[in-house]
mmCIF file of C-alpha atoms in Angstrom:
data_model
loop_
_atom_site.group_PDB
_atom_site.id
_atom_site.type_symbol
_atom_site.label_atom_id
_atom_site.label_comp_id
_atom_site.label_asym_id
_atom_site.label_seq_id
_atom_site.Cartn_x
_atom_site.Cartn_y
_atom_site.Cartn_z
ATOM 1 C CA MET S 1 23.637 12.163 -27.556
ATOM 2 C CA MET S 2 21.540 14.038 -24.990
ATOM 3 C CA PRO S 3 17.771 13.827 -25.575
ATOM 4 C CA SER S 4 15.749 16.936 -26.335
ATOM 5 C CA TYR S 5 13.634 17.859 -23.303
ATOM 6 C CA LYS S 6 10.572 20.114 -23.123
ATOM 7 C CA LEU S 7 8.736 20.606 -19.834
ATOM 8 C CA ILE S 8 5.144 21.805 -20.203
ATOM 9 C CA TYR S 9 3.465 23.458 -17.231
ATOM 10 C CA PHE S 10 1.750 26.658 -16.180
ATOM 11 C CA ASN S 11 3.615 29.876 -15.411
ATOM 12 C CA GLY S 12 4.220 28.870 -11.810
ATOM 13 C CA LYS S 13 6.326 26.633 -9.602
ATOM 14 C CA GLY S 14 3.643 24.182 -8.456
ATOM 15 C CA ARG S 15 4.143 20.592 -9.555
ATOM 16 C CA ALA S 16 6.889 21.435 -12.034
ATOM 17 C CA GLU S 17 9.460 23.138 -9.819
ATOM 18 C CA CYS S 18 11.022 19.926 -8.559
ATOM 19 C CA LEU S 19 11.480 18.889 -12.194
ATOM 20 C CA ARG S 20 13.074 22.202 -13.135
ATOM 21 C CA LEU S 21 15.468 21.877 -10.213
ATOM 22 C CA LEU S 22 16.520 18.390 -11.306
ATOM 23 C CA PHE S 23 17.486 19.819 -14.686
ATOM 24 C CA LYS S 24 19.261 22.771 -13.071
ATOM 25 C CA LEU S 25 21.151 20.581 -10.620
ATOM 26 C CA LYS S 26 22.615 18.483 -13.431
ATOM 27 C CA GLY S 27 23.096 21.374 -15.850
ATOM 28 C CA VAL S 28 20.904 19.732 -18.481
ATOM 29 C CA GLU S 29 19.273 22.010 -21.039
ATOM 30 C CA PHE S 30 15.485 21.883 -21.422
ATOM 31 C CA GLU S 31 12.708 24.027 -22.860
ATOM 32 C CA ASP S 32 10.673 25.488 -20.006
ATOM 33 C CA LYS S 33 7.322 25.820 -21.782
ATOM 34 C CA ARG S 34 5.009 27.904 -19.586
ATOM 35 C CA VAL S 35 1.349 27.858 -20.564
ATOM 36 C CA GLU S 36 -0.713 30.911 -19.697
ATOM 37 C CA ILE S 37 -4.144 30.255 -18.213
ATOM 38 C CA ALA S 38 -5.768 31.970 -21.203
ATOM 39 C CA ASP S 39 -4.165 29.403 -23.525
ATOM 40 C CA TRP S 40 -4.869 26.313 -21.419
ATOM 41 C CA ALA S 41 -8.087 25.333 -23.192
ATOM 42 C CA SER S 42 -6.213 24.879 -26.465
ATOM 43 C CA VAL S 43 -3.205 23.117 -24.904
ATOM 44 C CA LYS S 44 -5.145 20.722 -22.642
ATOM 45 C CA PRO S 45 -6.413 18.381 -25.435
ATOM 46 C CA THR S 46 -2.844 17.888 -26.694
ATOM 47 C CA LEU S 47 -1.625 16.376 -23.396
ATOM 48 C CA PRO S 48 -2.034 12.853 -21.994
ATOM 49 C CA PHE S 49 -4.775 12.896 -19.343
ATOM 50 C CA GLY S 50 -5.335 16.596 -20.150
ATOM 51 C CA GLN S 51 -3.086 17.580 -17.233
ATOM 52 C CA ALA S 52 0.239 19.289 -16.610
ATOM 53 C CA PRO S 53 3.115 18.876 -16.067
ATOM 54 C CA VAL S 54 4.127 16.854 -19.099
ATOM 55 C CA LEU S 55 7.686 16.119 -20.146
ATOM 56 C CA GLU S 56 8.448 15.698 -23.831
ATOM 57 C CA VAL S 57 11.544 13.601 -24.507
ATOM 58 C CA ASP S 58 12.480 13.703 -28.192
ATOM 59 C CA GLY S 59 8.802 14.413 -28.865
ATOM 60 C CA LYS S 60 7.434 11.565 -26.726
ATOM 61 C CA GLN S 61 5.131 12.718 -23.915
ATOM 62 C CA LEU S 62 5.332 11.559 -20.303
ATOM 63 C CA PRO S 63 2.587 12.816 -17.916
ATOM 64 C CA GLN S 64 2.328 12.971 -14.104
ATOM 65 C CA GLY S 65 4.813 14.925 -12.011
ATOM 66 C CA LYS S 66 6.001 12.085 -9.784
ATOM 67 C CA ALA S 67 6.529 9.766 -12.758
ATOM 68 C CA ILE S 68 8.517 12.490 -14.507
ATOM 69 C CA ALA S 69 10.609 13.124 -11.387
ATOM 70 C CA ARG S 70 11.489 9.446 -11.064
ATOM 71 C CA TYR S 71 12.312 9.182 -14.761
ATOM 72 C CA LEU S 72 14.657 12.167 -14.591
ATOM 73 C CA ALA S 73 16.165 10.923 -11.337
ATOM 74 C CA ARG S 74 16.991 7.603 -12.991
ATOM 75 C CA GLU S 75 18.460 9.352 -16.018
ATOM 76 C CA PHE S 76 20.481 11.778 -13.864
ATOM 77 C CA ASP S 77 21.532 9.307 -11.132
ATOM 78 C CA LEU S 78 19.556 11.125 -8.435
ATOM 79 C CA LEU S 79 17.658 8.218 -6.870
ATOM 80 C CA GLY S 80 20.081 7.401 -4.085
ATOM 81 C CA LYS S 81 22.492 4.528 -3.725
ATOM 82 C CA ASP S 82 20.272 1.640 -2.549
ATOM 83 C CA SER S 83 16.669 0.441 -2.518
ATOM 84 C CA TRP S 84 16.199 1.083 1.222
ATOM 85 C CA GLY S 85 17.259 4.703 0.895
ATOM 86 C CA GLN S 86 14.941 5.097 -2.072
ATOM 87 C CA ALA S 87 12.076 3.609 -0.070
ATOM 88 C CA ILE S 88 12.728 6.046 2.792
ATOM 89 C CA GLY S 89 12.848 8.891 0.285
ATOM 90 C CA ASP S 90 9.532 7.772 -1.199
ATOM 91 C CA ALA S 91 7.964 7.563 2.262
ATOM 92 C CA VAL S 92 9.073 11.083 3.179
ATOM 93 C CA VAL S 93 7.874 12.527 -0.123
ATOM 94 C CA GLU S 94 4.485 10.832 0.261
ATOM 95 C CA ALA S 95 4.223 12.186 3.808
ATOM 96 C CA ILE S 96 4.992 15.776 2.802
ATOM 97 C CA THR S 97 2.622 15.420 -0.167
ATOM 98 C CA ASP S 98 -0.183 14.442 2.225
ATOM 99 C CA LEU S 99 0.506 17.588 4.229
ATOM 100 C CA SER S 100 0.782 19.710 1.090
ATOM 101 C CA LYS S 101 -2.704 18.670 -0.002
ATOM 102 C CA LEU S 102 -4.078 20.101 3.235
ATOM 103 C CA PHE S 103 -1.968 23.240 2.806
ATOM 104 C CA TRP S 104 -3.179 23.897 -0.741
ATOM 105 C CA GLU S 105 -6.785 23.764 0.411
ATOM 106 C CA PHE S 106 -6.336 27.315 1.724
ATOM 107 C CA TYR S 107 -3.099 28.594 0.145
ATOM 108 C CA MET S 108 -4.879 30.224 -2.807
ATOM 109 C CA VAL S 109 -7.730 31.699 -0.719
ATOM 110 C CA LYS S 110 -8.061 35.398 -1.556
ATOM 111 C CA ASP S 111 -9.878 36.515 1.599
ATOM 112 C CA ALA S 112 -6.995 37.733 3.808
ATOM 113 C CA ASP S 113 -8.757 37.155 7.129
ATOM 114 C CA LYS S 114 -9.834 33.644 6.217
ATOM 115 C CA LYS S 115 -6.373 32.812 4.908
ATOM 116 C CA ALA S 116 -4.735 34.073 8.112
ATOM 117 C CA LYS S 117 -7.140 32.039 10.227
ATOM 118 C CA GLU S 118 -6.562 28.871 8.198
ATOM 119 C CA SER S 119 -2.796 29.414 8.219
ATOM 120 C CA LYS S 120 -2.784 29.655 12.014
ATOM 121 C CA LYS S 121 -4.877 26.507 12.338
ATOM 122 C CA PHE S 122 -2.592 24.675 9.902
ATOM 123 C CA ALA S 123 0.591 25.740 11.716
ATOM 124 C CA GLU S 124 -0.700 24.943 15.190
ATOM 125 C CA ASN S 125 -2.963 21.930 14.733
ATOM 126 C CA VAL S 126 -2.240 20.234 11.407
ATOM 127 C CA ALA S 127 1.423 20.540 10.449
ATOM 128 C CA PRO S 128 3.171 19.571 13.724
ATOM 129 C CA GLY S 129 2.171 15.909 13.629
ATOM 130 C CA HIS S 130 3.262 15.509 10.006
ATOM 131 C CA LEU S 131 6.513 17.450 10.356
ATOM 132 C CA SER S 132 7.553 15.749 13.592
ATOM 133 C CA ASN S 133 7.018 12.353 11.953
ATOM 134 C CA ILE S 134 9.152 13.351 8.970
ATOM 135 C CA GLU S 135 11.836 14.682 11.320
ATOM 136 C CA LYS S 136 12.176 11.188 12.812
ATOM 137 C CA PHE S 137 13.412 9.878 9.472
ATOM 138 C CA LEU S 138 16.274 12.375 9.356
ATOM 139 C CA THR S 139 19.121 10.546 11.028
ATOM 140 C CA GLY S 140 22.836 11.164 10.613
ATOM 141 C CA ASN S 141 22.853 11.411 6.830
ATOM 142 C CA VAL S 142 23.615 14.664 5.072
ATOM 143 C CA PHE S 143 20.609 14.059 2.825
ATOM 144 C CA LEU S 144 17.672 11.639 2.910
ATOM 145 C CA THR S 145 19.416 8.769 1.151
ATOM 146 C CA GLY S 146 23.007 9.439 2.255
ATOM 147 C CA ASP S 147 25.739 11.976 1.587
ATOM 148 C CA ASP S 148 24.502 12.968 -1.866
ATOM 149 C CA VAL S 149 21.399 14.944 -2.749
ATOM 150 C CA SER S 150 18.578 13.031 -4.439
ATOM 151 C CA MET S 151 15.254 13.828 -6.076
ATOM 152 C CA PHE S 152 13.596 13.123 -2.717
ATOM 153 C CA ASP S 153 15.443 15.970 -0.995
ATOM 154 C CA ILE S 154 14.548 18.353 -3.790
ATOM 155 C CA ASP S 155 10.878 17.326 -3.833
ATOM 156 C CA LEU S 156 10.703 17.742 -0.050
ATOM 157 C CA ALA S 157 12.337 21.183 -0.172
ATOM 158 C CA VAL S 158 10.054 22.416 -2.955
ATOM 159 C CA GLN S 159 6.909 21.401 -1.092
ATOM 160 C CA LEU S 160 8.185 22.926 2.146
ATOM 161 C CA GLU S 161 9.032 26.176 0.377
ATOM 162 C CA PHE S 162 5.379 27.098 -0.065
ATOM 163 C CA MET S 163 4.706 26.526 3.633
ATOM 164 C CA VAL S 164 7.768 28.487 4.724
ATOM 165 C CA GLY S 165 6.790 31.319 2.395
ATOM 166 C CA LEU S 166 3.419 31.710 4.094
ATOM 167 C CA ILE S 167 4.419 30.660 7.632
ATOM 168 C CA PRO S 168 8.123 31.610 7.989
ATOM 169 C CA ASP S 169 8.730 29.928 11.359
ATOM 170 C CA ILE S 170 6.910 26.680 10.599
ATOM 171 C CA LEU S 171 10.160 24.652 10.542
ATOM 172 C CA THR S 172 11.723 26.246 13.635
ATOM 173 C CA PRO S 173 10.643 23.404 15.980
ATOM 174 C CA TYR S 174 12.232 20.859 13.626
ATOM 175 C CA PRO S 175 15.962 21.665 13.419
ATOM 176 C CA LYS S 176 16.942 18.614 11.369
ATOM 177 C CA LEU S 177 14.233 19.289 8.824
ATOM 178 C CA LEU S 178 15.101 22.990 8.698
ATOM 179 C CA ALA S 179 18.777 22.152 8.209
ATOM 180 C CA LEU S 180 17.971 19.782 5.342
ATOM 181 C CA TYR S 181 15.699 22.370 3.736
ATOM 182 C CA ASN S 182 18.445 25.021 3.928
ATOM 183 C CA ARG S 183 21.090 22.563 2.724
ATOM 184 C CA VAL S 184 19.140 21.766 -0.433
ATOM 185 C CA ASN S 185 18.422 25.409 -1.213
ATOM 186 C CA ALA S 186 22.096 26.300 -0.710
ATOM 187 C CA ILE S 187 23.342 23.948 -3.431
ATOM 188 C CA PRO S 188 24.927 26.430 -5.858
ATOM 189 C CA GLN S 189 23.105 25.312 -9.007
ATOM 190 C CA LEU S 190 19.757 25.423 -7.190
ATOM 191 C CA ALA S 191 20.448 28.677 -5.353
ATOM 192 C CA GLU S 192 21.314 30.347 -8.655
ATOM 193 C CA TRP S 193 17.999 29.292 -10.208
ATOM 194 C CA ILE S 194 15.955 30.195 -7.117
ATOM 195 C CA ALA S 195 17.470 33.689 -7.138
ATOM 196 C CA LYS S 196 16.616 34.424 -10.760
ATOM 197 C CA ARG S 197 13.488 32.374 -11.557
ATOM 198 C CA PRO S 198 10.222 34.177 -12.409
ATOM 199 C CA ASP S 199 8.215 35.475 -9.453
ATOM 200 C CA THR S 200 4.890 33.659 -9.672
ATOM 201 C CA PRO S 201 1.873 33.347 -7.321
ATOM 202 C CA PHE S 202 2.117 29.569 -6.991
#
């Protein structure tokens, strides 16, 4: 019998979108509980560590986005075929997460001029080293761990999506990375969700 899943996060993509896509990819039903900022103060004390996302599985709570992603990937057979491929996937996800932390430092800036200046600096001086290093890990496989998509591909694509949304040509110098990004987003189950999901600021 399939467990009952409830994913608790804010009304945004953020750290929960990879998790939503894992559910969508496998066609597994889940409650997508979106907490409005105005309600966060009352929800926060009910969650482990007082943070989101949290996954409830038959009422049991699991915190931390990466832990949730790995749990779902194990349950849904989306971890790749062998330990080396999984290690490569982990390395790539950690690398893009390092870059994402630098990206999010200015992504939510409201001053348009400052945001444009920081975006240019990020695209020209910060991102190239990280993205070129990630590109080196993309060999002849269709996806990071082989011929089948894994949680690592989805996590990578989700984090890149924010960068591409703000800096559309950021992946142009990295054809293998761009191809992988497009390949993930073209998977029918994911493309269907991406086309109809709520339009949110983050």
